[in-house]
């Protein structure tokens, strides 16, 4: 039986947007934090990863948001390492309010990066066995993100020192922050995402120039691409609803 | 006797930089959060401020950092409303580690902004009396920040949707984030601030273009200016030390 791991957390006002709702990039970071804390609790910590010269990276998120918590709300964040194969670990996350109503759920794909070659490293038994998750030969393929047709840049970003995490590259939660930030203020102040799908193709490091491309589809959907020069670093699909 | 108010907080990894130390802008936000929670606990809440059509703004921070906590550390954040006069409220903040060693201390000046005119509003008794702080005629003048002589822009920033707080302007902690982010990556990865002084002159709203000016002084000090067009929005002084 696969372990689950739950933490209670109270939302600081500074993790909320101008209208007092939790920032979506922070929601993702809160979820990921819980997986880090579960790993630490099982001894799958920084020292163990260092002994293999590897670190966790994320290749895919599929986040569904029913309702965003507000500043001051206490929530329960739960994670579970569902299954894994030679190269990929599949994880689920949930956020519940204090009445145990589900607010958001995310399915994510993790892999391990060799810190020197920056390439994916096979999952060592020592790193995955403690989670008691199911070993499978199946490779999960998330829902396809439609190909972006547009050739016009919506907005450009300079990588900030604050975007760099302990992998010394841009943190996974910065990509949805850039994608959302490429929409207009009037749109963002009146809409929130109900679903965010992201596929990460290439890491971005400090000093790279980042361009954000958008295409609006019907049904309140936007497709996104984050590029560094000619390289597609991430593809995204966001479904929106009125606040 | 002036009330103090303390909260315990565990530092999430995502509020830490690439080297695992708490991000200085988040340290400031953690302190400010505690003053908000103290205000709520005393009934000086959003509804009361709304009845006067006002909201708190900050005109000055003087932050001294002895040591930055790390990801996973638990800290105690304490605040105290020291004194006030007709227009300004003077507040102190401390961060202590779990052994009660002082890690950082900040003196800040708060004022109240009329939400419609965007101008400073006299402090109503209802908003300040519950803190039992000392009423004074004295206006505190923080240490002077040397005038920046340089005319060259070090870096430019677009205001992000994520920088906007519930005053619908750029949050006070974004200014030191911009000031620090204007230093080189190599410098930031090897240095941390030991003191950050900021004076806020003019609010910045979404859509404004922001330029960051820097001048290096001797003794590991840098002076900073954040401008929007010809307007000086904030002056800053940062003292640095090796990590």
Coordinates of C-alpha atoms in Angstrom, one line a residue:
Chain A
X1 CA 0.0 0.0 0.0
X2 CA 1.5 3.3 -1.1
X3 CA 2.3 5.8 1.7
X4 CA 0.5 9.2 1.7
X5 CA 1.9 12.2 3.5
X6 CA -0.1 15.2 4.7
X7 CA 1.0 18.6 6.0
X8 CA -1.2 21.5 7.3
X9 CA -0.3 25.0 6.1
X10 CA -1.7 28.4 6.7
X11 CA -1.6 30.7 3.6
X12 CA 0.5 33.9 4.2
X13 CA -1.1 37.1 2.7
X14 CA 2.1 37.6 0.6
X15 CA 1.5 34.3 -1.3
X16 CA -1.9 35.8 -2.4
X17 CA -2.6 37.9 -5.4
X18 CA -4.2 41.4 -5.5
X19 CA -7.6 39.9 -4.9
X20 CA -6.5 37.8 -1.9
X21 CA -6.5 34.3 -3.7
X22 CA -3.4 32.0 -3.4
X23 CA -1.0 32.6 -6.3
X24 CA -1.2 29.5 -8.6
X25 CA 2.7 29.2 -8.8
X26 CA 2.8 29.1 -5.0
X27 CA 0.1 26.5 -4.9
X28 CA 2.4 24.3 -7.1
X29 CA 5.4 25.1 -4.8
X30 CA 3.4 24.2 -1.7
X31 CA 2.5 20.8 -3.2
X32 CA 6.1 20.1 -4.3
X33 CA 7.3 21.1 -0.8
X34 CA 5.2 18.3 0.7
X35 CA 6.9 15.7 -1.5
X36 CA 10.3 17.0 -0.4
X37 CA 9.3 16.7 3.3
X38 CA 7.9 13.2 2.7
X39 CA 11.2 12.3 1.1
X40 CA 13.2 13.7 4.0
X41 CA 10.9 11.8 6.5
X42 CA 11.8 8.5 4.6
X43 CA 15.5 9.2 4.5
X44 CA 15.5 10.0 0.8
X45 CA 17.3 13.3 1.6
X46 CA 19.9 15.6 0.0
X47 CA 22.8 13.5 1.3
X48 CA 21.4 10.3 -0.4
X49 CA 20.8 12.1 -3.7
X50 CA 24.3 13.7 -3.4
X51 CA 25.9 10.2 -3.1
X52 CA 24.5 9.5 -6.6
X53 CA 25.3 13.1 -7.8
X54 CA 21.6 13.4 -8.8
X55 CA 18.6 15.7 -8.0
X56 CA 14.9 15.6 -8.6
X57 CA 13.6 17.4 -11.7
X58 CA 10.0 17.6 -12.9
X59 CA 9.0 16.8 -16.5
X60 CA 5.2 17.4 -16.3
X61 CA 2.4 18.9 -14.2
X62 CA -1.3 18.5 -14.7
X63 CA -3.1 20.6 -12.1
X64 CA -6.8 20.9 -11.7
X65 CA -8.1 23.7 -9.4
X66 CA -11.7 23.6 -8.1
X67 CA -11.2 26.6 -5.8
X68 CA -8.3 28.7 -4.6
X69 CA -7.8 29.2 -0.8
X70 CA -7.5 32.7 0.5
X71 CA -5.0 34.6 2.7
X72 CA -5.1 33.2 6.2
X73 CA -6.9 29.9 5.3
X74 CA -5.5 26.7 6.7
X75 CA -5.2 23.9 4.2
X76 CA -4.0 20.3 4.1
X77 CA -1.5 19.4 1.5
X78 CA -1.2 15.6 0.7
X79 CA 1.1 13.7 -1.6
X80 CA 1.5 10.2 -2.7
X81 CA 4.2 8.5 -4.8
X82 CA 1.9 6.4 -7.0
X83 CA 4.1 4.4 -9.4
X84 CA 7.5 4.4 -11.2
X85 CA 9.4 2.9 -14.0
X86 CA 13.1 2.9 -15.0
X87 CA 13.3 6.7 -15.5
X88 CA 10.1 8.3 -14.3
X89 CA 8.2 8.6 -10.9
X90 CA 4.5 9.5 -10.9
X91 CA 3.2 11.5 -8.0
X92 CA -0.2 12.9 -7.0
X93 CA -0.9 15.9 -4.8
X94 CA -4.1 17.2 -3.2
X95 CA -5.1 20.3 -1.4
X96 CA -8.1 20.2 1.0
X97 CA -9.7 22.9 3.0
X98 CA -10.2 22.5 6.8
X99 CA -13.5 20.8 6.1
X100 CA -11.7 18.2 3.9
X101 CA -13.2 19.5 0.7
X102 CA -10.8 19.0 -2.2
X103 CA -9.6 22.4 -3.6
X104 CA -7.0 21.2 -6.1
X105 CA -5.3 18.0 -7.4
X106 CA -2.1 17.6 -9.4
X107 CA -0.5 14.7 -11.2
X108 CA 3.2 15.2 -11.8
X109 CA 6.1 13.3 -13.4
X110 CA 9.4 13.4 -11.6
X111 CA 12.8 12.2 -12.9
X112 CA 16.3 12.3 -11.6
X113 CA 19.0 14.6 -13.3
X114 CA 22.7 13.9 -13.1
X115 CA 24.1 17.1 -11.7
X116 CA 27.1 17.0 -14.0
X117 CA 25.8 15.8 -17.3
X118 CA 22.4 17.5 -16.7
X119 CA 20.8 14.3 -18.3
X120 CA 18.2 12.0 -16.9
X121 CA 19.5 9.2 -14.6
X122 CA 17.8 5.9 -14.0
X123 CA 16.0 5.7 -10.7
X124 CA 18.1 3.9 -8.1
X125 CA 16.3 1.5 -5.8
X126 CA 17.6 3.3 -2.7
X127 CA 15.7 6.4 -3.8
X128 CA 12.3 4.9 -4.6
X129 CA 11.8 1.7 -2.5
X130 CA 11.1 3.7 0.8
X131 CA 7.9 5.2 -0.8
X132 CA 6.4 1.7 -1.4
X133 CA 5.0 2.8 -4.7
X134 CA 4.1 0.4 -7.5
X135 CA 6.9 -0.5 -10.0
X136 CA 5.5 -0.6 -13.5
X137 CA 6.9 -0.9 -17.1
X138 CA 4.2 1.5 -18.3
X139 CA 5.2 5.0 -19.3
X140 CA 2.4 7.4 -18.6
X141 CA 1.7 9.9 -21.4
X142 CA -0.2 12.9 -20.2
X143 CA -2.9 14.5 -22.3
X144 CA -1.4 16.1 -25.4
X145 CA -1.0 19.9 -25.5
X146 CA -2.1 21.4 -28.9
X147 CA 0.8 22.7 -31.0
X148 CA 1.1 26.5 -30.9
X149 CA 0.8 28.0 -34.4
X150 CA 1.7 31.6 -33.5
X151 CA 5.1 33.0 -34.3
X152 CA 4.7 36.2 -32.2
X153 CA 6.3 36.8 -28.8
X154 CA 3.8 37.9 -26.2
X155 CA 6.2 39.0 -23.6
X156 CA 9.9 38.5 -22.8
X157 CA 11.4 37.8 -19.4
X158 CA 14.9 38.1 -17.9
X159 CA 15.6 35.2 -15.5
X160 CA 15.7 36.6 -12.0
X161 CA 18.1 35.5 -9.2
X162 CA 14.9 34.6 -7.3
X163 CA 13.8 32.1 -10.0
X164 CA 16.9 29.9 -9.5
X165 CA 16.5 26.9 -7.2
X166 CA 19.0 24.5 -5.7
X167 CA 19.3 22.7 -9.1
X168 CA 20.9 26.1 -10.2
X169 CA 18.2 26.4 -12.9
X170 CA 14.8 28.0 -13.2
X171 CA 12.4 26.5 -10.8
X172 CA 9.4 24.6 -12.3
X173 CA 6.9 27.0 -10.7
X174 CA 8.4 30.0 -12.5
X175 CA 7.1 28.6 -15.9
X176 CA 3.4 28.9 -15.0
X177 CA 4.2 32.2 -13.4
X178 CA 5.6 33.5 -16.7
X179 CA 2.7 31.9 -18.7
X180 CA 0.1 33.5 -16.6
X181 CA 2.0 36.8 -16.4
X182 CA 1.8 37.0 -20.2
X183 CA -2.0 37.5 -20.0
X184 CA -3.3 41.1 -19.4
X185 CA -3.8 42.5 -15.9
X186 CA -7.5 43.0 -16.6
X187 CA -7.8 39.4 -17.6
X188 CA -5.9 38.1 -14.6
X189 CA -7.7 40.2 -12.1
X190 CA -11.1 38.8 -13.3
X191 CA -10.1 35.1 -14.1
X192 CA -8.3 32.2 -12.4
X193 CA -7.1 29.0 -13.9
X194 CA -9.2 25.9 -13.5
X195 CA -6.6 23.7 -15.1
X196 CA -2.8 24.1 -15.8
X197 CA -0.9 21.5 -17.9
X198 CA 2.8 22.0 -18.4
X199 CA 5.4 19.8 -20.1
X200 CA 9.0 20.7 -19.4
X201 CA 11.4 20.1 -22.3
X202 CA 14.6 21.9 -21.5
X203 CA 16.1 23.5 -18.4
X204 CA 16.7 27.3 -18.3
X205 CA 19.7 28.7 -16.5
X206 CA 20.6 32.2 -15.3
X207 CA 21.4 34.7 -18.1
X208 CA 19.2 33.1 -20.8
X209 CA 16.7 35.3 -22.6
X210 CA 13.2 33.9 -22.2
X211 CA 10.3 34.5 -24.6
X212 CA 6.7 33.7 -23.9
X213 CA 4.3 32.8 -26.7
X214 CA 0.5 32.6 -26.3
X215 CA -2.4 31.5 -28.5
X216 CA -6.0 31.9 -27.4
X217 CA -8.3 28.9 -28.2
X218 CA -12.0 28.9 -27.8
X219 CA -13.7 27.9 -24.5
X220 CA -11.4 30.0 -22.2
X221 CA -8.3 28.0 -23.1
X222 CA -4.9 29.4 -23.9
X223 CA -1.9 27.5 -25.1
X224 CA 1.6 28.7 -24.1
X225 CA 5.2 28.2 -25.1
X226 CA 8.3 29.3 -23.2
X227 CA 11.3 29.5 -25.5
X228 CA 14.9 30.4 -25.0
X229 CA 16.1 31.4 -28.4
X230 CA 14.9 28.7 -30.8
X231 CA 14.6 26.1 -28.0
X232 CA 11.1 25.2 -26.7
X233 CA 11.7 24.9 -23.0
X234 CA 8.1 24.3 -21.9
X235 CA 4.6 23.9 -23.4
X236 CA 1.5 24.8 -21.5
X237 CA -2.3 24.7 -21.6
X238 CA -4.4 26.8 -19.2
X239 CA -8.1 26.6 -18.8
X240 CA -9.7 29.7 -17.2
X241 CA -12.8 30.6 -15.4
X242 CA -14.3 33.9 -14.0
X243 CA -13.2 34.5 -10.4
Chain B
X1 CA 3.4 48.8 28.1
X2 CA 3.5 48.2 24.4
X3 CA 2.2 44.8 23.2
X4 CA 4.5 42.4 21.4
X5 CA 3.2 39.7 19.1
X6 CA 5.2 36.5 18.1
X7 CA 4.5 33.8 15.6
X8 CA 6.5 30.6 14.8
X9 CA 7.1 29.8 11.2
X10 CA 8.9 27.1 9.3
X11 CA 10.8 28.3 6.2
X12 CA 9.7 26.5 3.0
X13 CA 12.4 25.5 0.6
X14 CA 10.8 27.6 -2.1
X15 CA 11.4 30.8 -0.1
X16 CA 15.1 30.1 -0.1
X17 CA 17.7 31.0 -2.8
X18 CA 19.9 28.7 -4.8
X19 CA 22.2 28.2 -1.8
X20 CA 19.3 27.4 0.6
X21 CA 19.2 30.7 2.5
X22 CA 15.9 32.5 3.1
X23 CA 15.3 35.1 0.3
X24 CA 15.7 38.6 1.9
X25 CA 12.5 39.9 0.2
X26 CA 10.6 37.0 1.8
X27 CA 12.2 37.7 5.2
X28 CA 10.7 41.2 5.0
X29 CA 7.3 39.8 4.0
X30 CA 7.4 37.4 6.9
X31 CA 7.9 40.2 9.3
X32 CA 5.2 42.3 7.7
X33 CA 2.8 39.4 7.9
X34 CA 3.2 39.2 11.6
X35 CA 2.1 42.9 12.0
X36 CA -1.0 42.1 9.9
X37 CA -1.8 39.1 12.1
X38 CA -1.3 41.2 15.3
X39 CA -3.6 43.9 13.8
X40 CA -6.2 41.2 13.1
X41 CA -5.9 39.9 16.6
X42 CA -6.6 43.3 18.0
X43 CA -9.6 44.0 15.7
X44 CA -7.7 46.4 13.5
X45 CA -8.8 44.4 10.5
X46 CA -9.7 45.0 6.8
X47 CA -13.3 45.9 7.7
X48 CA -12.2 48.7 10.1
X49 CA -9.7 50.1 7.6
X50 CA -12.4 49.9 4.9
X51 CA -14.7 52.0 7.0
X52 CA -12.1 54.8 6.8
X53 CA -11.3 54.0 3.1
X54 CA -7.7 53.6 4.1
X55 CA -5.0 50.9 4.0
X56 CA -1.5 50.6 5.5
X57 CA 1.5 51.6 3.4
X58 CA 5.2 51.6 4.3
X59 CA 7.5 54.6 3.9
X60 CA 10.7 53.2 5.2
X61 CA 12.5 49.9 6.2
X62 CA 15.9 49.6 8.0
X63 CA 16.7 45.9 8.2
X64 CA 19.8 44.5 9.9
X65 CA 20.6 40.8 9.2
X66 CA 23.0 38.9 11.5
X67 CA 22.3 35.5 9.9
X68 CA 19.8 34.1 7.4
X69 CA 17.8 31.0 8.3
X70 CA 17.8 28.0 6.0
X71 CA 15.1 25.9 4.3
X72 CA 13.3 23.9 7.0
X73 CA 14.4 26.0 9.9
X74 CA 11.8 27.1 12.4
X75 CA 12.0 30.8 13.5
X76 CA 10.1 33.1 15.8
X77 CA 8.9 36.4 14.2
X78 CA 8.1 39.1 16.7
X79 CA 6.6 42.6 16.1
X80 CA 5.9 45.6 18.3
X81 CA 4.1 48.9 17.5
X82 CA 6.6 51.2 19.3
X83 CA 5.2 54.8 18.8
X84 CA 3.2 57.0 16.6
X85 CA 2.4 60.6 15.7
X86 CA -0.2 62.3 13.6
X87 CA 0.8 60.6 10.3
X88 CA 3.4 57.9 11.0
X89 CA 3.5 54.6 13.0
X90 CA 6.9 53.2 14.0
X91 CA 7.2 49.5 14.2
X92 CA 10.0 47.0 15.2
X93 CA 10.4 43.4 14.0
X94 CA 12.7 40.6 15.1
X95 CA 13.5 37.2 13.9
X96 CA 14.9 34.7 16.3
X97 CA 16.0 31.1 15.8
X98 CA 14.7 28.2 17.9
X99 CA 17.4 28.9 20.5
X100 CA 16.2 32.5 20.8
X101 CA 19.3 33.9 19.1
X102 CA 18.4 37.1 17.2
X103 CA 18.8 36.6 13.4
X104 CA 17.5 39.9 12.1
X105 CA 15.9 43.1 13.3
X106 CA 13.9 45.7 11.3
X107 CA 12.6 49.2 12.1
X108 CA 9.8 50.3 9.7
X109 CA 7.6 53.3 9.3
X110 CA 4.0 52.8 8.4
X111 CA 1.4 55.3 7.3
X112 CA -2.2 55.1 6.1
X113 CA -3.1 55.8 2.5
X114 CA -6.5 57.0 1.4
X115 CA -7.6 54.4 -1.2
X116 CA -9.2 57.0 -3.5
X117 CA -6.8 60.0 -3.3
X118 CA -3.7 57.7 -2.8
X119 CA -2.5 60.3 -0.3
X120 CA -1.4 59.9 3.3
X121 CA -4.3 60.0 5.8
X122 CA -4.0 61.0 9.5
X123 CA -3.9 58.0 11.8
X124 CA -7.4 57.5 13.4
X125 CA -7.5 56.7 17.1
X126 CA -9.5 53.6 16.4
X127 CA -6.7 52.2 14.3
X128 CA -3.8 52.8 16.7
X129 CA -5.2 52.8 20.3
X130 CA -5.5 48.9 20.5
X131 CA -1.7 48.6 20.1
X132 CA -1.0 50.6 23.3
X133 CA 2.0 52.2 21.7
X134 CA 3.4 55.5 22.7
X135 CA 2.0 58.7 21.2
X136 CA 4.7 61.2 20.4
X137 CA 5.1 64.5 18.5
X138 CA 8.5 63.5 17.3
X139 CA 9.0 62.5 13.7
X140 CA 11.7 59.9 13.4
X141 CA 14.1 60.5 10.6
X142 CA 16.0 57.4 9.6
X143 CA 19.7 57.5 8.6
X144 CA 20.2 59.3 5.4
X145 CA 20.8 57.3 2.2
X146 CA 23.7 58.9 0.2
X147 CA 22.5 60.5 -3.1
X148 CA 23.1 58.4 -6.1
X149 CA 25.3 60.2 -8.7
X150 CA 25.1 57.7 -11.6
X151 CA 22.9 58.4 -14.5
X152 CA 23.1 54.9 -16.0
X153 CA 20.4 52.3 -15.7
X154 CA 21.7 48.9 -14.4
X155 CA 18.6 46.9 -15.2
X156 CA 15.0 47.4 -16.2
X157 CA 12.0 45.5 -14.9
X158 CA 8.4 45.0 -16.1
X159 CA 6.0 45.0 -13.2
X160 CA 4.7 41.5 -12.8
X161 CA 1.1 40.6 -11.9
X162 CA 2.7 38.7 -8.9
X163 CA 4.2 42.0 -7.6
X164 CA 0.8 43.6 -7.0
X165 CA -0.6 43.5 -3.5
X166 CA -4.1 44.3 -2.1
X167 CA -3.3 48.0 -2.3
X168 CA -3.2 47.4 -6.1
X169 CA 0.3 48.7 -6.3
X170 CA 3.8 47.1 -6.2
X171 CA 4.4 45.4 -2.8
X172 CA 7.1 47.0 -0.6
X173 CA 9.2 43.8 -0.7
X174 CA 9.5 43.9 -4.5
X175 CA 11.7 46.9 -4.3
X176 CA 14.6 45.2 -2.4
X177 CA 14.0 42.2 -4.7
X178 CA 14.6 44.5 -7.7
X179 CA 17.6 46.2 -6.0
X180 CA 19.3 42.9 -5.2
X181 CA 18.4 41.4 -8.6
X182 CA 20.3 44.2 -10.3
X183 CA 23.6 42.8 -8.9
X184 CA 25.4 40.1 -10.8
X185 CA 24.5 36.4 -10.2
X186 CA 28.2 35.7 -9.3
X187 CA 28.0 38.4 -6.6
X188 CA 24.6 37.3 -5.2
X189 CA 25.6 33.6 -5.0
X190 CA 28.7 34.6 -2.9
X191 CA 27.3 37.5 -0.9
X192 CA 24.3 38.3 1.4
X193 CA 23.1 41.6 2.7
X194 CA 23.9 42.5 6.3
X195 CA 21.8 45.7 6.2
X196 CA 19.1 46.9 3.8
X197 CA 17.7 50.5 4.1
X198 CA 14.9 51.5 1.9
X199 CA 12.9 54.8 1.6
X200 CA 9.7 54.6 -0.4
X201 CA 8.9 57.9 -2.2
X202 CA 6.2 57.0 -4.7
X203 CA 4.0 54.0 -5.4
X204 CA 4.3 52.0 -8.6
X205 CA 1.3 50.5 -10.3
X206 CA 0.9 47.8 -13.0
X207 CA 2.0 48.8 -16.5
X208 CA 4.7 51.3 -15.4
X209 CA 8.3 50.8 -16.7
X210 CA 10.8 50.4 -13.9
X211 CA 14.5 51.3 -14.0
X212 CA 17.0 50.2 -11.4
X213 CA 20.1 52.3 -10.8
X214 CA 23.1 51.2 -8.8
X215 CA 26.3 52.8 -7.5
X216 CA 29.0 50.8 -5.7
X217 CA 30.5 52.5 -2.7
X218 CA 33.6 51.3 -0.8
X219 CA 33.2 48.9 2.2
X220 CA 30.8 46.5 0.4
X221 CA 28.1 49.0 0.2
X222 CA 25.8 49.7 -2.8
X223 CA 23.4 52.5 -3.2
X224 CA 20.2 52.0 -5.2
X225 CA 17.5 53.9 -6.9
X226 CA 14.2 52.6 -8.4
X227 CA 12.7 55.0 -10.9
X228 CA 9.6 55.1 -13.0
X229 CA 10.5 57.5 -15.8
X230 CA 11.9 60.6 -14.1
X231 CA 10.2 59.8 -10.8
X232 CA 12.4 58.4 -8.0
X233 CA 10.1 55.7 -6.4
X234 CA 12.6 54.4 -3.8
X235 CA 16.1 54.9 -2.6
X236 CA 18.1 52.1 -1.0
X237 CA 21.4 51.3 0.6
X238 CA 22.6 47.7 1.0
X239 CA 25.6 46.5 3.0
X240 CA 27.0 43.2 1.9
X241 CA 29.1 40.4 3.4
X242 CA 30.5 37.1 2.1
X243 CA 28.1 34.1 2.6

